[in-house]
Amino acid sequence: MKKRKKVSQNYGARKKRSKCLKKRKRNKEKYAKKLRERMTPAENHLWGVLKKEQSGTSADFQPQQVVAGYIPDFVEEDTKLIVEVDGPIHKYLRKRDEIRTQRLNLHGYKVIRFTNNEVFDNVHCVVKRIFVAYYDLLAVTDC
């Protein structure tokens, strides 16, 4: 007579949790796609300039991708650089933004933030600061 393998009592719960996590990830990806389709005016303005500027470099910034359970405005995966464009509502969400930044830092990402006003008033300066951070991180990852 063959011995039956003992099946963990938590097997069903783990399988169900795994399905929920996969479903949640799919939902995040769908939501990220919606966000890409409906960028804020500041994000759209920055994306237009950033897309042109990165064409001559090795940078590959992507808008609204799922990263560690969050959907940042722009992410460059090779250097793990995240760019956030904060609108007026973020004055009231500072604590939440700090927690989000800390969690992304734990996953190895560097987050830099700009306000809508900075983007609209001097987008080329913002892009320059983004690329300074990008090349700093690139130099660290090449070592």
Coordinates of N, CA, C and O in Angstrom, one line a residue:
M1 N 0.8 -1.2 0.0 CA 0.0 0.0 0.0 C 0.9 1.3 0.0 O 1.8 1.4 0.8
K2 N 0.6 2.2 -0.9 CA 1.3 3.4 -1.0 C 0.9 4.4 0.1 O -0.2 4.5 0.4
K3 N 2.0 5.1 0.5 CA 1.7 6.2 1.5 C 1.2 7.4 0.8 O 1.7 7.8 -0.2
R4 N 0.2 8.0 1.4 CA -0.3 9.2 0.8 C 0.5 10.4 1.4 O 0.8 10.4 2.5
K5 N 0.7 11.3 0.5 CA 1.4 12.5 0.9 C 0.5 13.3 1.7 O -0.7 13.5 1.4
K6 N 1.0 13.9 2.8 CA 0.2 14.7 3.6 C 0.1 16.1 3.0 O 1.1 16.8 2.7
V7 N -1.1 16.5 2.8 CA -1.4 17.8 2.1 C -1.6 18.8 3.2 O -2.3 18.6 4.2
S8 N -0.9 19.9 3.1 CA -1.0 21.0 4.1 C -2.4 21.5 4.1 O -3.1 21.6 3.1
Q9 N -2.9 21.8 5.3 CA -4.2 22.3 5.5 C -4.4 23.7 4.9 O -5.5 24.1 4.5
N10 N -3.3 24.4 4.8 CA -3.3 25.7 4.3 C -3.2 25.8 2.8 O -3.1 26.8 2.2
Y11 N -3.1 24.6 2.1 CA -2.9 24.6 0.7 C -4.0 25.4 -0.1 O -3.7 26.2 -0.9
G12 N -5.2 25.1 0.3 CA -6.3 25.8 -0.4 C -6.3 27.3 -0.2 O -6.5 28.1 -1.1
A13 N -5.9 27.7 1.0 CA -5.9 29.1 1.4 C -4.7 29.8 0.6 O -4.9 30.9 0.1
R14 N -3.6 29.1 0.5 CA -2.4 29.6 -0.3 C -2.8 29.8 -1.7 O -2.5 30.7 -2.4
K15 N -3.5 28.7 -2.3 CA -3.8 28.8 -3.7 C -4.8 29.9 -4.0 O -4.7 30.6 -4.9
K16 N -5.8 30.1 -3.1 CA -6.7 31.2 -3.2 C -6.0 32.5 -3.1 O -6.3 33.4 -3.9
R17 N -5.1 32.7 -2.2 CA -4.4 33.9 -2.0 C -3.6 34.2 -3.3 O -3.5 35.4 -3.7
S18 N -3.0 33.2 -3.8 CA -2.2 33.4 -5.0 C -3.0 33.9 -6.2 O -2.6 34.8 -6.9
K19 N -4.2 33.3 -6.3 CA -5.2 33.7 -7.4 C -5.6 35.2 -7.1 O -5.6 36.0 -8.1
C20 N -5.8 35.6 -5.9 CA -6.2 36.9 -5.6 C -5.1 37.9 -5.9 O -5.3 39.0 -6.5
L21 N -3.8 37.5 -5.6 CA -2.7 38.4 -5.9 C -2.5 38.6 -7.4 O -2.3 39.7 -7.9
K22 N -2.7 37.5 -8.2 CA -2.6 37.6 -9.6 C -3.7 38.5 -10.2 O -3.5 39.3 -11.1
K23 N -4.9 38.3 -9.7 CA -6.0 39.1 -10.1 C -5.8 40.6 -9.8 O -6.0 41.5 -10.6
R24 N -5.3 40.9 -8.6 CA -5.0 42.2 -8.2 C -3.9 42.8 -9.1 O -4.0 44.0 -9.5
K25 N -2.9 42.0 -9.5 CA -1.9 42.5 -10.4 C -2.4 42.9 -11.7 O -2.1 43.9 -12.3
R26 N -3.3 42.0 -12.2 CA -4.0 42.2 -13.5 C -4.8 43.5 -13.5 O -4.8 44.3 -14.4
N27 N -5.5 43.7 -12.4 CA -6.3 44.9 -12.2 C -5.4 46.1 -12.2 O -5.8 47.2 -12.7
K28 N -4.3 46.1 -11.5 CA -3.3 47.2 -11.5 C -2.8 47.5 -12.9 O -2.7 48.6 -13.2
E29 N -2.5 46.5 -13.6 CA -2.0 46.7 -15.0 C -3.1 47.3 -15.9 O -2.8 48.2 -16.7
K30 N -4.3 46.9 -15.7 CA -5.4 47.5 -16.4 C -5.6 49.0 -16.0 O -5.8 49.9 -16.9
Y31 N -5.5 49.3 -14.7 CA -5.6 50.6 -14.2 C -4.4 51.5 -14.7 O -4.6 52.7 -15.1
A32 N -3.2 50.9 -14.8 CA -2.1 51.6 -15.3 C -2.3 52.0 -16.8 O -1.9 53.1 -17.2
K33 N -2.9 51.1 -17.5 CA -3.2 51.4 -18.9 C -4.2 52.6 -19.0 O -4.0 53.5 -19.9
K34 N -5.2 52.6 -18.2 CA -6.1 53.7 -18.2 C -5.4 55.0 -17.8 O -5.7 56.1 -18.4
L35 N -4.5 55.0 -16.9 CA -3.8 56.2 -16.5 C -2.9 56.7 -17.6 O -2.8 57.9 -17.8
R36 N -2.3 55.7 -18.4 CA -1.5 56.1 -19.6 C -2.4 56.8 -20.6 O -1.9 57.8 -21.3
E37 N -3.6 56.4 -20.8 CA -4.5 57.0 -21.7 C -5.0 58.3 -21.3 O -5.4 59.2 -22.1
R38 N -5.1 58.5 -20.0 CA -5.6 59.8 -19.4 C -4.6 60.5 -18.5 O -4.8 60.7 -17.4
M39 N -3.4 60.8 -19.1 CA -2.4 61.5 -18.3 C -2.9 62.9 -18.0 O -3.7 63.5 -18.7
T40 N -2.4 63.5 -16.9 CA -2.7 64.8 -16.5 C -2.0 65.8 -17.5 O -1.0 65.3 -18.1
P41 N -2.4 67.0 -17.6 CA -1.7 67.9 -18.6 C -0.2 68.1 -18.3 O 0.6 68.1 -19.2
A42 N 0.2 68.1 -17.0 CA 1.6 68.2 -16.6 C 2.3 67.0 -17.0 O 3.5 67.0 -17.5
E43 N 1.8 65.8 -16.7 CA 2.4 64.5 -17.1 C 2.6 64.4 -18.6 O 3.6 64.0 -19.1
N44 N 1.6 64.8 -19.3 CA 1.6 64.8 -20.8 C 2.6 65.7 -21.4 O 3.4 65.4 -22.3
H45 N 2.8 66.9 -20.8 CA 3.8 67.9 -21.2 C 5.2 67.3 -21.0 O 6.0 67.4 -21.9
L46 N 5.4 66.8 -19.8 CA 6.7 66.3 -19.4 C 7.0 65.1 -20.3 O 8.1 64.9 -20.8
W47 N 6.1 64.2 -20.6 CA 6.3 63.0 -21.4 C 6.7 63.4 -22.8 O 7.5 62.7 -23.4
G48 N 6.0 64.4 -23.4 CA 6.4 64.8 -24.7 C 7.8 65.2 -24.8 O 8.5 64.8 -25.8
V49 N 8.3 66.0 -23.8 CA 9.7 66.4 -23.9 C 10.7 65.2 -23.5 O 11.7 65.0 -24.2
L50 N 10.3 64.5 -22.5 CA 11.2 63.4 -22.0 C 11.3 62.3 -23.1 O 12.4 61.8 -23.3
K51 N 10.3 62.0 -23.8 CA 10.3 61.0 -24.9 C 11.3 61.4 -26.0 O 12.1 60.6 -26.5
K52 N 11.3 62.7 -26.3 CA 12.2 63.2 -27.3 C 13.7 63.2 -26.8 O 14.6 62.8 -27.6
E53 N 13.9 63.6 -25.6 CA 15.2 63.7 -25.0 C 15.9 62.3 -24.8 O 17.1 62.2 -25.0
Q54 N 15.1 61.3 -24.5 CA 15.6 60.0 -24.3 C 16.0 59.3 -25.5 O 16.7 58.3 -25.5
S55 N 15.5 59.7 -26.7 CA 15.7 59.0 -27.9 C 17.2 58.9 -28.3 O 17.6 57.9 -28.9
G56 N 18.0 59.9 -27.9 CA 19.5 59.8 -28.2 C 20.3 59.2 -27.1 O 21.5 59.2 -27.1
T57 N 19.6 58.6 -26.1 CA 20.4 58.0 -25.0 C 20.0 56.6 -24.8 O 19.1 56.0 -25.5
S58 N 20.5 56.0 -23.7 CA 20.2 54.6 -23.4 C 19.0 54.5 -22.4 O 18.6 53.5 -22.0
A59 N 18.5 55.7 -22.0 CA 17.4 55.8 -21.1 C 16.1 55.2 -21.8 O 15.9 55.4 -23.0
D60 N 15.3 54.6 -20.9 CA 14.0 54.1 -21.4 C 12.9 54.3 -20.4 O 12.5 53.4 -19.7
F61 N 12.6 55.6 -20.3 CA 11.5 55.9 -19.3 C 10.2 55.5 -19.9 O 9.9 55.6 -21.1
Q62 N 9.3 55.0 -19.0 CA 8.0 54.5 -19.4 C 7.0 55.1 -18.5 O 7.2 55.2 -17.3
P63 N 5.9 55.6 -19.0 CA 4.8 56.2 -18.2 C 3.9 55.1 -17.5 O 3.7 54.1 -18.1
Q64 N 3.5 55.4 -16.3 CA 2.6 54.5 -15.6 C 2.7 53.0 -15.7 O 1.9 52.4 -16.4
Q65 N 3.7 52.5 -15.1 CA 4.0 51.1 -15.1 C 3.8 50.6 -13.6 O 4.1 51.3 -12.7
V66 N 3.4 49.4 -13.4 CA 3.2 48.8 -12.1 C 4.6 48.5 -11.5 O 5.4 47.7 -12.1
V67 N 4.9 49.1 -10.4 CA 6.2 48.9 -9.7 C 6.0 48.7 -8.2 O 5.5 49.6 -7.6
A68 N 6.3 47.5 -7.8 CA 6.1 47.2 -6.4 C 4.7 47.5 -5.8 O 4.6 48.0 -4.7
G69 N 3.7 47.3 -6.6 CA 2.4 47.5 -6.2 C 1.9 48.9 -6.4 O 0.7 49.2 -6.1
Y70 N 2.7 49.8 -6.9 CA 2.4 51.2 -7.1 C 2.4 51.5 -8.6 O 3.0 50.8 -9.4
I71 N 1.8 52.6 -9.0 CA 1.9 53.0 -10.4 C 2.5 54.5 -10.4 O 1.7 55.4 -10.3
P72 N 3.8 54.6 -10.5 CA 4.4 55.9 -10.6 C 4.2 56.5 -11.9 O 3.9 55.9 -12.9
D73 N 4.4 57.9 -12.0 CA 4.2 58.6 -13.2 C 5.1 58.1 -14.3 O 4.7 57.9 -15.5
F74 N 6.4 58.0 -14.0 CA 7.4 57.6 -15.0 C 8.4 56.7 -14.3 O 8.8 57.0 -13.2
V75 N 8.9 55.7 -15.0 CA 9.9 54.8 -14.4 C 10.9 54.4 -15.4 O 10.6 54.2 -16.6
E76 N 12.2 54.4 -15.0 CA 13.3 53.9 -15.8 C 13.8 52.7 -15.1 O 14.4 52.8 -14.1
E77 N 13.5 51.5 -15.7 CA 13.8 50.2 -15.0 C 15.3 49.9 -14.8 O 15.7 49.3 -13.8
D78 N 16.1 50.2 -15.8 CA 17.5 49.9 -15.7 C 18.2 50.5 -14.5 O 19.0 49.9 -13.8
T79 N 17.9 51.8 -14.2 CA 18.5 52.5 -13.1 C 17.6 52.6 -11.9 O 18.0 53.1 -10.9
K80 N 16.4 52.1 -12.0 CA 15.4 52.1 -11.0 C 15.1 53.5 -10.5 O 15.1 53.8 -9.3
L81 N 14.9 54.4 -11.5 CA 14.6 55.8 -11.2 C 13.1 56.0 -11.5 O 12.6 55.7 -12.6
I82 N 12.4 56.6 -10.5 CA 11.0 57.0 -10.6 C 10.9 58.5 -10.6 O 11.5 59.1 -9.8
V83 N 10.1 59.0 -11.5 CA 9.8 60.4 -11.6 C 8.3 60.6 -11.3 O 7.5 60.0 -11.9
E84 N 8.0 61.4 -10.3 CA 6.6 61.7 -10.0 C 6.3 63.2 -10.2 O 7.2 64.1 -9.9
V85 N 5.2 63.5 -10.8 CA 4.7 64.9 -11.0 C 3.5 65.1 -10.1 O 2.5 64.4 -10.3
D86 N 3.7 66.0 -9.1 CA 2.7 66.2 -8.1 C 1.9 67.4 -8.4 O 2.4 68.5 -8.5
G87 N 0.6 67.2 -8.4 CA -0.4 68.3 -8.6 C -0.7 68.9 -7.2 O -0.1 68.5 -6.2
P88 N -1.6 69.8 -7.2 CA -2.0 70.5 -5.9 C -2.5 69.6 -4.8 O -2.3 69.9 -3.6
I89 N -3.1 68.5 -5.2 CA -3.6 67.6 -4.1 C -2.6 67.0 -3.3 O -2.8 66.7 -2.1
H90 N -1.3 66.9 -3.8 CA -0.3 66.3 -3.0 C 0.2 67.2 -1.8 O 0.9 66.7 -0.9
K91 N -0.3 68.4 -1.7 CA 0.0 69.2 -0.5 C -0.7 68.5 0.7 O -0.1 68.6 1.8
Y92 N -1.8 67.9 0.5 CA -2.5 67.2 1.5 C -2.2 65.7 1.7 O -2.7 65.1 2.6
L93 N -1.4 65.2 0.8 CA -1.0 63.8 0.8 C 0.5 63.6 1.1 O 1.0 62.5 0.7
R94 N 1.1 64.5 1.8 CA 2.6 64.4 2.0 C 2.9 63.1 2.7 O 3.9 62.4 2.4
K95 N 2.2 62.8 3.8 CA 2.5 61.6 4.6 C 2.4 60.4 3.7 O 3.3 59.5 3.8
R96 N 1.3 60.3 3.0 CA 1.1 59.1 2.1 C 2.2 59.0 1.1 O 2.8 57.9 0.8
D97 N 2.6 60.2 0.5 CA 3.7 60.2 -0.5 C 5.0 59.8 0.1 O 5.8 59.1 -0.5
E98 N 5.3 60.2 1.4 CA 6.5 59.8 2.1 C 6.6 58.3 2.3 O 7.6 57.6 2.1
I99 N 5.5 57.7 2.7 CA 5.4 56.3 2.9 C 5.6 55.5 1.6 O 6.4 54.5 1.5
R100 N 5.0 56.0 0.6 CA 5.1 55.4 -0.8 C 6.6 55.4 -1.2 O 7.1 54.4 -1.7
T101 N 7.2 56.6 -1.0 CA 8.6 56.7 -1.4 C 9.5 55.8 -0.6 O 10.4 55.1 -1.2
Q102 N 9.3 55.7 0.7 CA 10.0 54.8 1.5 C 9.9 53.3 1.0 O 10.9 52.6 1.0
R103 N 8.7 52.9 0.7 CA 8.5 51.6 0.2 C 9.2 51.3 -1.1 O 9.7 50.2 -1.3
L104 N 9.1 52.3 -2.0 CA 9.8 52.1 -3.3 C 11.3 52.1 -3.1 O 12.0 51.4 -3.7
N105 N 11.8 52.9 -2.1 CA 13.2 52.9 -1.8 C 13.7 51.5 -1.3 O 14.8 51.0 -1.6
L106 N 12.8 50.9 -0.5 CA 13.1 49.5 0.0 C 13.2 48.5 -1.2 O 14.0 47.5 -1.1
H107 N 12.6 48.8 -2.3 CA 12.7 47.9 -3.5 C 13.8 48.4 -4.4 O 14.0 47.8 -5.5
G108 N 14.6 49.3 -3.9 CA 15.8 49.8 -4.7 C 15.5 50.9 -5.6 O 16.4 51.2 -6.5
Y109 N 14.4 51.5 -5.6 CA 14.1 52.6 -6.5 C 14.4 54.0 -5.9 O 14.3 54.2 -4.7
K110 N 14.9 54.9 -6.7 CA 15.1 56.3 -6.3 C 13.9 57.1 -6.9 O 13.6 57.0 -8.1
V111 N 13.3 57.9 -6.0 CA 12.1 58.7 -6.4 C 12.5 60.2 -6.4 O 13.0 60.7 -5.4
I112 N 12.2 60.8 -7.5 CA 12.4 62.3 -7.6 C 11.0 62.9 -7.9 O 10.3 62.3 -8.7
R113 N 10.7 64.0 -7.3 CA 9.4 64.6 -7.4 C 9.5 66.0 -8.0 O 10.4 66.8 -7.6
F114 N 8.5 66.4 -8.8 CA 8.4 67.7 -9.3 C 7.0 68.2 -9.2 O 6.1 67.3 -9.3
T115 N 6.7 69.4 -9.1 CA 5.4 69.9 -9.0 C 4.9 70.2 -10.4 O 5.7 70.4 -11.4
N116 N 3.6 70.3 -10.6 CA 3.0 70.7 -11.9 C 3.6 72.1 -12.3 O 3.9 72.3 -13.5
N117 N 3.7 73.0 -11.4 CA 4.3 74.3 -11.7 C 5.7 74.2 -12.3 O 6.0 74.9 -13.2
E118 N 6.5 73.4 -11.7 CA 7.9 73.2 -12.2 C 7.9 72.7 -13.6 O 8.7 73.2 -14.5
V119 N 7.0 71.8 -13.9 CA 6.9 71.2 -15.2 C 6.5 72.2 -16.2 O 7.0 72.4 -17.3
F120 N 5.4 73.0 -15.9 CA 4.9 74.0 -16.8 C 5.8 75.2 -17.0 O 5.9 75.7 -18.1
D121 N 6.4 75.6 -15.9 CA 7.3 76.8 -15.9 C 8.6 76.6 -16.6 O 9.1 77.5 -17.3
N122 N 9.2 75.4 -16.4 CA 10.5 75.2 -17.0 C 10.8 73.7 -17.2 O 11.6 73.0 -16.5
V123 N 10.1 73.1 -18.2 CA 10.2 71.7 -18.4 C 11.6 71.2 -18.8 O 12.0 70.1 -18.4
H124 N 12.3 72.1 -19.5 CA 13.7 71.7 -19.9 C 14.6 71.5 -18.7 O 15.5 70.7 -18.7
C125 N 14.4 72.4 -17.7 CA 15.2 72.3 -16.5 C 14.8 71.0 -15.7 O 15.7 70.3 -15.2
V126 N 13.5 70.7 -15.7 CA 13.1 69.4 -15.1 C 13.7 68.2 -15.7 O 14.2 67.3 -15.1
V127 N 13.7 68.2 -17.1 CA 14.2 67.1 -17.8 C 15.7 67.0 -17.6 O 16.3 65.9 -17.4
K128 N 16.4 68.1 -17.5 CA 17.8 68.1 -17.2 C 18.1 67.5 -15.8 O 19.0 66.7 -15.7
R129 N 17.3 67.9 -14.8 CA 17.5 67.3 -13.5 C 17.2 65.8 -13.5 O 17.8 65.0 -12.8
I130 N 16.2 65.4 -14.3 CA 15.9 63.9 -14.4 C 17.1 63.2 -15.0 O 17.5 62.2 -14.5
F131 N 17.7 63.7 -16.0 CA 18.8 63.1 -16.7 C 20.1 63.1 -15.8 O 20.9 62.2 -15.9
V132 N 20.3 64.2 -15.0 CA 21.4 64.2 -14.0 C 21.2 63.0 -13.0 O 22.2 62.3 -12.8
A133 N 20.0 62.8 -12.5 CA 19.8 61.7 -11.6 C 19.9 60.4 -12.3 O 20.5 59.4 -11.8
Y134 N 19.5 60.3 -13.6 CA 19.6 59.1 -14.4 C 21.1 58.7 -14.6 O 21.5 57.6 -14.3
Y135 N 21.9 59.7 -15.0 CA 23.3 59.4 -15.2 C 24.1 59.1 -13.9 O 25.0 58.3 -13.9
D136 N 23.7 59.7 -12.8 CA 24.3 59.4 -11.5 C 24.0 57.9 -11.2 O 24.9 57.2 -10.7
L137 N 22.8 57.5 -11.3 CA 22.4 56.1 -11.0 C 23.0 55.2 -12.0 O 23.4 54.1 -11.6
L138 N 23.1 55.6 -13.2 CA 23.8 54.7 -14.3 C 25.2 54.5 -13.9 O 25.7 53.4 -14.1
A139 N 25.9 55.5 -13.4 CA 27.3 55.4 -13.1 C 27.5 54.4 -11.9 O 28.4 53.6 -11.9
V140 N 26.5 54.4 -11.0 CA 26.6 53.5 -9.8 C 26.3 52.1 -10.2 O 27.0 51.2 -9.8
T141 N 25.3 51.9 -11.1 CA 25.0 50.5 -11.5 C 26.0 49.9 -12.4 O 26.1 48.7 -12.6
D142 N 26.9 50.8 -13.1 CA 27.9 50.2 -14.0 C 29.1 49.7 -13.2 O 29.9 49.0 -13.8
C143 N 29.3 50.1 -12.0 CA 30.5 49.7 -11.2 C 30.5 48.2 -10.9 O 29.5 47.6 -10.8

